[in-house]
Amino acid sequence: MIDVQRLNQRLENSQKFIHPHKVSVAGRLVRVVGLTLEAVGVKAAVGSQCLVETAQGDLIAEIVGFANDITYLMPEQSLQGVLPGARVVPLSKKTRLPLSMDLLGRVIDGVGKPLDGKGPIKATENYHHNSSPINPLSRRAITEPLDVGVRAINSFITVGQGQRMGLFAGSGVGKSVLLGMMTRGTTADVIVVGLVGERGREVKEFIEEILGEEGRSRAVVVAAPADNSPLMRLKGCETAVQISEYFRDQGLNVLLLVDSITRYAQAQREIALAVGEPPATKGYPPSVFSKLPQLVERAGNGGDGQGAITAFFTVLTEGDDLQDPIADAARAILDGHIVLSRELADSGHYPAVDIEGSISRVMPMVTSPEHQELAQQLKQVYSLYQQNKDLIAIGAYSKGSDPRIDQAIQLLPVIRFFLQQKMTDVIPYDQSLTQLQEILSAAQAHANNQQMPNQ
């Protein structure tokens, strides 16, 4: 006879050696609200993936929170076909990104699936990617400038290898075009582009027209358009950063372009509010301001034997408000910011870089004192004209009243020409400095000629 009591005792003893966090128990779906799935009976950790049975096949969802016996899940795809009481089965392990050099030239979605119709991506076998934060003391210092091929940035807002920059702009002022210019003109080894929350039309235009075949050959594009679920948009940013970390670990210098970090914050807001997190500043819950630095700090210089990730995170300033909560939070955690002016864009000035409102905090560490002096002098001349442009426009300023303003009026057309650049032009870093020196030499010659008749 079978000793039932003995078997029950053996089962009870064996369960003592099973780690409670390793147990995955299936449950069932009890409620769907918006894009949030509520299930009971699911025993799995936050961040785990589950399969939800639907009338059209299994749906992948991720656990984003729980309350008492209810587990909240966010789907990666559409909820069409979901049935009440559907079975929710936790997956034993999360899907892994196909991290390898074969990613170059490819377009993938937020979870690493190809979108370009070129077949599966061959991943490095048995490669385990560690995305844990780097000890700040083990990072190399930023000492070398990065050539981005844009004259206004190379000259006045010089970017260093491993710097994290913000690109602040409203809608329709040319930030996507500027990103494309940098992809063609940069000296970085690899370019990773994250198009998150953008229109699907813009994704194709960026890849085919702005990026082009030449730029695409050394680039990886992660696309999570606006019609994707909040979870996919959130993963789009994180996937772009994780791919950048892989190439950095191979000793390569990476240019990471994320458009935009505002859509990342909005996706996190949708998820957090759906699971009951209270809103704070302008509807953004506290978790948004926690996840932003966690994402940004993953970029930067690596340790010995590693490369660098120079990152540009675009920030969509709603209504051109630079004090927007996301813009304000991003400005505080980044190493500088480039502001695109709608006024300049409306006047046909491209790229519409506002050199007065932009700054690179590492420029003094990666440029020579002579370069800094040249940039400061020309910036002062440009700023002086901007301060007096209203008086000049209405004719209230009389020539000769102030020699400095006279010089600013004389040099303004040259400065504007210097700050503008065609979308297809690539102007190297050294050439930008040479042209900057030529402008100031011409300005000094003009000032000397003006003084000679008075002597």
Coordinates of C-alpha atoms in Angstrom, one line a residue:
M1 CA 0.0 0.0 0.0
I2 CA 1.0 3.6 -0.6
D3 CA 1.8 5.5 2.5
V4 CA 0.0 8.8 1.7
Q5 CA 1.1 10.4 5.0
R6 CA 4.7 9.7 4.2
L7 CA 4.3 11.1 0.6
N8 CA 2.7 14.3 2.0
Q9 CA 5.6 14.7 4.4
R10 CA 8.2 14.3 1.7
L11 CA 6.4 16.9 -0.5
E12 CA 6.2 19.3 2.4
N13 CA 10.0 18.9 3.1
S14 CA 10.9 19.4 -0.6
Q15 CA 9.0 22.6 -0.8
K16 CA 11.3 24.1 1.9
F17 CA 14.2 24.0 -0.6
I18 CA 12.3 25.8 -3.4
H19 CA 13.1 29.5 -3.5
P20 CA 9.7 31.3 -3.3
H21 CA 10.7 33.9 -6.0
K22 CA 11.5 31.1 -8.5
V23 CA 8.0 29.7 -8.4
S24 CA 5.8 30.6 -11.4
V25 CA 2.1 29.8 -11.1
A26 CA -0.4 30.3 -13.9
G27 CA -3.6 32.4 -13.3
R28 CA -6.6 33.7 -15.1
L29 CA -7.7 37.0 -16.5
V30 CA -10.5 38.7 -14.6
R31 CA -10.6 42.3 -16.0
V32 CA -9.4 44.5 -18.8
V33 CA -9.4 48.3 -18.4
G34 CA -8.0 50.3 -21.3
L35 CA -4.6 48.6 -22.0
T36 CA -4.3 47.1 -18.5
L37 CA -4.9 43.4 -17.9
E38 CA -5.9 42.3 -14.4
A39 CA -5.3 38.6 -13.4
V40 CA -5.6 36.5 -10.3
G41 CA -3.7 33.4 -9.3
V42 CA -0.5 34.5 -11.1
K43 CA 2.7 34.1 -9.0
A44 CA 5.6 35.7 -10.8
A45 CA 7.9 38.7 -10.2
V46 CA 7.3 42.2 -11.4
G47 CA 9.0 42.5 -14.8
S48 CA 8.3 38.9 -15.7
Q49 CA 6.6 38.1 -19.1
C50 CA 3.5 36.1 -19.4
L51 CA 1.5 34.4 -22.2
V52 CA -2.1 35.4 -22.3
E53 CA -4.4 33.0 -24.2
T54 CA -6.6 34.8 -26.8
A55 CA -8.9 33.8 -29.6
Q56 CA -6.1 34.8 -32.1
G57 CA -3.2 33.1 -30.4
D58 CA -1.0 33.8 -27.4
L59 CA -0.4 37.4 -26.4
I60 CA 2.8 38.5 -24.6
A61 CA 2.3 40.8 -21.6
E62 CA 4.6 42.0 -18.8
I63 CA 3.8 42.2 -15.1
V64 CA 4.0 45.9 -14.1
G65 CA 2.5 45.8 -10.6
F66 CA 0.1 44.0 -8.2
A67 CA -2.3 44.8 -5.5
N68 CA -3.4 42.1 -3.0
D69 CA -4.3 39.1 -5.2
I70 CA -4.6 41.1 -8.4
T71 CA -1.6 41.2 -10.8
Y72 CA -1.5 44.0 -13.4
L73 CA -0.1 43.3 -16.8
M74 CA 0.7 45.5 -19.8
P75 CA 0.5 43.9 -23.3
E76 CA 3.2 44.3 -26.0
Q77 CA 0.6 44.0 -28.8
S78 CA -3.1 44.8 -29.5
L79 CA -5.7 43.3 -27.1
Q80 CA -7.9 42.1 -29.9
G81 CA -9.2 38.6 -29.2
V82 CA -8.7 38.7 -25.4
L83 CA -11.4 36.6 -23.6
P84 CA -12.7 36.8 -20.0
G85 CA -11.2 34.1 -17.8
A86 CA -8.3 33.6 -20.2
R87 CA -5.3 31.6 -18.9
V88 CA -2.2 33.7 -18.0
V89 CA 1.0 31.6 -18.0
P90 CA 4.3 33.1 -16.7
L91 CA 7.3 32.5 -18.9
S92 CA 10.3 30.8 -17.4
K93 CA 12.7 33.4 -18.7
K94 CA 12.5 36.7 -20.5
T95 CA 13.3 37.0 -24.2
R96 CA 16.8 38.2 -24.9
L97 CA 17.9 40.7 -27.5
P98 CA 19.9 39.4 -30.5
L99 CA 23.1 41.3 -29.6
S100 CA 25.8 40.9 -32.2
M101 CA 27.6 42.8 -35.0
D102 CA 24.9 41.6 -37.4
L103 CA 22.7 44.3 -36.0
L104 CA 24.5 46.9 -38.1
G105 CA 22.3 48.1 -41.0
R106 CA 19.1 46.6 -39.5
V107 CA 15.8 48.0 -38.3
I108 CA 14.2 46.3 -35.3
D109 CA 11.3 46.9 -33.0
G110 CA 11.3 47.6 -29.2
V111 CA 12.0 43.9 -28.3
G112 CA 14.5 43.2 -31.1
K113 CA 12.3 41.7 -33.8
P114 CA 13.4 42.7 -37.4
L115 CA 11.1 45.1 -39.2
D116 CA 13.2 45.4 -42.4
G117 CA 12.3 42.0 -43.9
K118 CA 15.9 40.9 -44.0
G119 CA 15.4 37.8 -41.9
P120 CA 16.4 36.9 -38.4
I121 CA 19.4 38.5 -36.7
K122 CA 22.2 36.1 -35.8
A123 CA 23.0 36.6 -32.1
T124 CA 26.3 35.9 -30.4
E125 CA 26.0 32.4 -28.8
N126 CA 26.0 32.2 -25.0
Y127 CA 26.4 35.9 -24.7
H128 CA 25.0 37.3 -21.5
H129 CA 24.7 41.1 -21.6
N130 CA 25.1 42.8 -18.3
S131 CA 23.3 46.2 -18.2
S132 CA 24.0 46.9 -14.5
P133 CA 25.1 50.5 -13.8
I134 CA 28.8 51.3 -14.2
N135 CA 30.7 52.4 -11.1
P136 CA 31.1 56.1 -11.6
L137 CA 34.7 55.9 -10.4
S138 CA 35.6 53.3 -13.1
R139 CA 34.5 55.5 -16.0
R140 CA 37.1 57.3 -18.0
A141 CA 37.1 61.1 -18.0
I142 CA 35.8 62.9 -21.1
T143 CA 38.8 64.3 -22.8
E144 CA 38.3 64.0 -26.6
P145 CA 35.9 66.0 -28.8
L146 CA 33.4 64.2 -31.0
D147 CA 33.0 65.5 -34.6
V148 CA 29.3 65.6 -35.5
G149 CA 29.8 67.2 -38.9
V150 CA 27.6 70.2 -37.9
R151 CA 29.5 73.5 -37.9
A152 CA 27.3 75.3 -35.3
I153 CA 27.7 72.5 -32.8
N154 CA 31.4 71.8 -33.5
S155 CA 32.2 75.5 -33.0
F156 CA 30.0 76.7 -30.2
I157 CA 28.6 73.6 -28.4
T158 CA 31.5 71.2 -28.8
V159 CA 30.5 67.7 -27.7
G160 CA 32.9 65.3 -26.0
Q161 CA 33.1 61.5 -26.5
G162 CA 30.9 60.0 -23.8
Q163 CA 28.8 63.1 -23.2
R164 CA 25.0 63.0 -22.7
M165 CA 23.4 65.9 -24.5
G166 CA 19.7 67.1 -24.7
L167 CA 18.2 68.4 -27.9
F168 CA 15.4 70.6 -26.8
A169 CA 12.9 71.5 -29.5
G170 CA 9.2 72.0 -30.2
S171 CA 7.4 70.2 -33.0
G172 CA 8.4 71.0 -36.6
V173 CA 11.6 72.9 -36.0
G174 CA 14.0 70.3 -37.6
K175 CA 15.3 68.1 -34.8
S176 CA 14.9 64.9 -36.9
V177 CA 16.8 66.5 -39.8
L178 CA 19.6 67.6 -37.4
L179 CA 19.8 64.0 -36.0
G180 CA 20.2 62.8 -39.6
M181 CA 23.0 65.4 -40.3
M182 CA 24.9 64.1 -37.2
T183 CA 24.6 60.5 -38.3
R184 CA 26.2 61.3 -41.7
G185 CA 28.8 63.6 -40.3
T186 CA 30.0 61.9 -37.1
T187 CA 33.3 60.2 -36.6
A188 CA 31.7 57.6 -34.3
D189 CA 32.2 53.9 -35.2
V190 CA 28.6 52.9 -34.7
I191 CA 25.3 54.9 -34.6
V192 CA 22.2 53.6 -32.7
V193 CA 19.0 55.5 -33.4
G194 CA 15.9 55.1 -31.2
L195 CA 12.7 56.4 -32.9
V196 CA 10.2 56.2 -30.0
G197 CA 6.7 57.6 -30.2
E198 CA 7.1 59.1 -33.7
R199 CA 4.7 58.8 -36.6
G200 CA 5.2 55.7 -38.8
R201 CA 5.7 57.9 -41.8
E202 CA 8.5 59.8 -40.2
V203 CA 10.3 56.5 -39.3
K204 CA 10.4 55.5 -43.0
E205 CA 11.5 59.0 -44.1
F206 CA 14.3 59.1 -41.5
I207 CA 15.6 55.7 -42.6
E208 CA 15.4 56.2 -46.3
E209 CA 15.9 59.9 -46.9
I210 CA 17.6 61.4 -43.8
L211 CA 19.8 58.5 -42.8
G212 CA 20.4 57.2 -46.3
E213 CA 22.3 54.1 -47.4
E214 CA 25.7 55.4 -46.3
G215 CA 24.6 56.2 -42.8
R216 CA 22.5 53.1 -42.5
S217 CA 25.4 50.8 -43.1
R218 CA 26.9 51.5 -39.7
A219 CA 23.7 52.2 -37.9
V220 CA 21.1 50.3 -35.9
V221 CA 17.5 51.7 -35.9
V222 CA 15.1 50.8 -33.1
A223 CA 11.6 51.9 -34.1
A224 CA 8.6 52.0 -31.7
P225 CA 6.1 54.3 -33.4
A226 CA 3.2 56.2 -31.8
D227 CA 0.7 53.4 -32.5
N228 CA 2.7 50.9 -30.4
S229 CA 1.6 50.1 -26.9
P230 CA 3.2 52.1 -24.0
L231 CA 5.2 49.0 -23.0
M232 CA 6.8 48.8 -26.5
R233 CA 7.6 52.5 -26.5
L234 CA 9.2 52.1 -23.1
K235 CA 11.2 49.1 -24.3
G236 CA 12.2 51.0 -27.5
C237 CA 14.3 53.4 -25.5
E238 CA 15.8 50.8 -23.3
T239 CA 16.6 48.5 -26.2
A240 CA 18.4 51.3 -28.0
V241 CA 20.5 52.0 -24.9
Q242 CA 21.2 48.2 -24.3
I243 CA 22.4 47.8 -27.9
S244 CA 24.7 50.8 -27.4
E245 CA 26.1 49.2 -24.3
Y246 CA 26.9 46.1 -26.3
F247 CA 28.9 48.0 -28.9
R248 CA 30.6 50.0 -26.2
D249 CA 31.7 46.8 -24.5
Q250 CA 33.3 45.8 -27.8
G251 CA 35.6 48.8 -27.5
L252 CA 33.7 50.9 -30.1
N253 CA 32.7 54.6 -29.9
V254 CA 28.9 54.8 -30.2
L255 CA 26.7 57.8 -31.1
L256 CA 23.2 57.2 -29.5
L257 CA 20.3 59.2 -30.8
V258 CA 17.0 58.8 -29.0
D259 CA 14.0 60.7 -30.4
S260 CA 12.4 61.3 -28.0
I261 CA 12.9 60.9 -24.3
T262 CA 9.6 62.8 -23.8
R263 CA 7.7 59.9 -25.4
Y264 CA 9.6 57.6 -23.1
A265 CA 8.3 59.6 -20.1
Q266 CA 4.8 59.7 -21.5
A267 CA 4.8 55.9 -21.9
Q268 CA 5.9 55.4 -18.4
R269 CA 3.2 57.9 -17.3
E270 CA 0.5 55.8 -19.1
I271 CA 1.7 52.6 -17.4
A272 CA 2.0 54.1 -13.9
L273 CA -1.3 55.8 -13.9
A274 CA -3.0 52.6 -15.2
V275 CA -1.8 50.6 -12.2
G276 CA -2.8 53.3 -9.7
E277 CA 0.3 55.4 -9.1
P278 CA -0.8 58.9 -8.0
P279 CA 0.1 61.7 -10.4
A280 CA 2.5 64.5 -9.3
T281 CA 3.8 67.3 -11.5
K282 CA 1.5 68.0 -14.5
G283 CA 0.2 64.4 -14.3
Y284 CA 3.6 62.8 -14.3
P285 CA 3.9 60.2 -11.5
P286 CA 7.1 60.1 -9.4
S287 CA 8.3 56.9 -11.1
V288 CA 8.9 58.9 -14.3
F289 CA 11.5 61.1 -12.7
S290 CA 13.1 58.0 -11.2
K291 CA 13.4 56.2 -14.6
L292 CA 14.8 59.1 -16.5
P293 CA 18.2 59.2 -14.7
Q294 CA 18.4 55.4 -14.7
L295 CA 18.2 55.5 -18.5
V296 CA 20.5 58.5 -19.1
E297 CA 23.2 57.3 -16.7
R298 CA 23.7 54.1 -18.8
A299 CA 25.3 56.2 -21.5
G300 CA 28.7 57.7 -21.2
N301 CA 32.3 56.5 -21.2
G302 CA 33.1 52.9 -20.2
G303 CA 36.0 51.6 -18.2
D304 CA 39.4 50.4 -19.4
G305 CA 39.2 48.5 -22.7
Q306 CA 35.7 49.8 -23.4
G307 CA 34.5 52.4 -25.8
A308 CA 32.1 55.3 -25.2
I309 CA 28.4 56.1 -25.7
T310 CA 27.9 59.8 -26.8
A311 CA 24.1 60.3 -26.4
F312 CA 21.7 62.8 -27.8
F313 CA 18.3 62.7 -26.2
T314 CA 15.7 64.8 -27.9
V315 CA 13.2 66.6 -25.6
L316 CA 9.9 67.6 -27.1
T317 CA 9.1 70.9 -25.4
E318 CA 5.3 71.1 -25.5
G319 CA 4.2 74.6 -26.6
D320 CA 7.9 75.6 -26.8
D321 CA 7.9 75.6 -23.0
L322 CA 11.5 75.0 -21.8
Q323 CA 10.2 74.8 -18.2
D324 CA 8.1 71.7 -19.0
P325 CA 8.6 69.1 -16.2
I326 CA 10.3 66.6 -18.5
A327 CA 12.5 69.3 -20.0
D328 CA 13.4 70.7 -16.6
A329 CA 14.2 67.2 -15.2
A330 CA 16.3 66.2 -18.3
R331 CA 18.3 69.5 -18.3
A332 CA 19.4 68.7 -14.7
I333 CA 20.7 65.2 -15.4
L334 CA 22.3 65.8 -18.8
D335 CA 25.8 67.2 -19.6
G336 CA 24.4 70.1 -21.7
H337 CA 21.6 71.0 -24.0
I338 CA 21.1 72.2 -27.6
V339 CA 18.0 74.4 -28.0
L340 CA 16.4 74.7 -31.4
S341 CA 14.5 78.0 -31.9
R342 CA 11.2 78.2 -33.6
E343 CA 11.9 81.8 -34.5
L344 CA 15.0 80.8 -36.4
A345 CA 13.2 77.9 -38.1
D346 CA 10.3 80.2 -39.1
S347 CA 12.8 82.6 -40.8
G348 CA 14.4 79.7 -42.8
H349 CA 17.5 79.4 -40.6
Y350 CA 18.6 75.8 -40.5
P351 CA 19.8 74.1 -38.4
A352 CA 17.8 76.3 -36.0
V353 CA 20.4 76.1 -33.2
D354 CA 20.1 78.9 -30.7
I355 CA 23.7 79.4 -29.6
E356 CA 22.7 81.8 -26.8
G357 CA 20.4 79.2 -25.1
S358 CA 22.6 76.2 -25.7
I359 CA 25.6 75.0 -23.7
S360 CA 28.0 72.1 -23.5
R361 CA 29.2 71.5 -19.9
V362 CA 32.2 69.5 -21.0
M363 CA 33.4 71.9 -23.8
P364 CA 36.1 73.4 -21.5
M365 CA 37.6 69.9 -21.0
V366 CA 37.7 68.9 -24.7
T367 CA 38.7 72.1 -26.4
S368 CA 41.8 74.4 -26.4
P369 CA 41.8 77.8 -24.7
E370 CA 42.1 79.4 -28.1
H371 CA 39.0 77.6 -29.3
Q372 CA 37.0 78.7 -26.3
E373 CA 38.2 82.3 -26.7
L374 CA 37.1 82.4 -30.4
A375 CA 33.7 80.9 -29.6
Q376 CA 33.1 83.3 -26.7
Q377 CA 34.0 86.4 -28.8
L378 CA 31.8 85.5 -31.6
K379 CA 29.0 84.6 -29.3
Q380 CA 29.3 88.0 -27.6
V381 CA 29.0 89.8 -30.9
Y382 CA 25.9 87.7 -31.9
S383 CA 24.3 88.3 -28.5
L384 CA 24.9 92.0 -28.6
Y385 CA 23.0 92.3 -31.8
Q386 CA 20.1 90.2 -30.5
Q387 CA 19.9 92.5 -27.5
N388 CA 19.6 95.6 -29.7
K389 CA 17.8 94.2 -32.7
D390 CA 14.5 95.9 -31.9
L391 CA 16.1 99.3 -31.8
I392 CA 18.0 98.5 -35.1
A393 CA 14.8 97.3 -36.8
I394 CA 12.8 100.4 -36.1
G395 CA 15.7 102.7 -37.0
A396 CA 16.2 104.1 -33.5
Y397 CA 19.9 103.3 -33.4
S398 CA 22.2 105.8 -35.1
K399 CA 25.4 104.4 -36.7
G400 CA 28.5 105.4 -34.7
S401 CA 26.8 105.6 -31.3
D402 CA 28.5 102.3 -30.2
P403 CA 31.4 100.8 -32.1
R404 CA 30.6 97.3 -30.8
I405 CA 27.0 97.5 -32.1
D406 CA 28.3 98.7 -35.4
Q407 CA 30.6 95.7 -35.6
A408 CA 27.7 93.4 -34.7
I409 CA 25.6 94.8 -37.5
Q410 CA 28.4 94.5 -39.9
L411 CA 29.2 90.8 -38.9
L412 CA 25.6 89.6 -38.5
P413 CA 25.2 88.3 -42.1
V414 CA 28.5 86.5 -41.9
I415 CA 27.6 84.9 -38.5
R416 CA 24.2 83.8 -39.8
F417 CA 25.8 82.2 -42.9
F418 CA 28.3 80.5 -40.6
L419 CA 25.6 79.0 -38.4
Q420 CA 23.5 77.7 -41.3
Q421 CA 24.3 74.5 -43.1
K422 CA 22.6 72.4 -45.8
M423 CA 21.2 69.1 -44.8
T424 CA 23.6 67.2 -47.1
D425 CA 26.7 69.1 -46.1
V426 CA 29.3 67.6 -43.7
I427 CA 31.7 70.1 -42.2
P428 CA 34.5 68.5 -40.2
Y429 CA 35.6 69.7 -36.8
D430 CA 38.9 71.2 -38.0
Q431 CA 37.3 73.0 -40.9
S432 CA 34.7 74.5 -38.5
L433 CA 37.5 75.9 -36.3
T434 CA 39.3 77.3 -39.3
Q435 CA 36.2 79.1 -40.6
L436 CA 35.5 80.4 -37.0
Q437 CA 39.1 81.9 -37.0
E438 CA 38.6 83.5 -40.4
I439 CA 35.4 85.3 -39.3
L440 CA 37.1 86.8 -36.2
S441 CA 40.2 87.8 -38.2
A442 CA 37.9 89.6 -40.6
A443 CA 36.1 91.3 -37.7
Q444 CA 39.4 92.5 -36.2
A445 CA 40.6 93.8 -39.6
H446 CA 37.3 95.7 -40.0
A447 CA 37.6 97.2 -36.5
N448 CA 41.2 98.4 -37.3
N449 CA 40.1 100.0 -40.5
Q450 CA 37.3 101.8 -38.7
Q451 CA 39.8 103.2 -36.2
M452 CA 42.4 104.4 -38.7
P453 CA 40.6 107.5 -40.0
N454 CA 40.1 108.7 -36.4
Q455 CA 43.9 108.4 -35.6

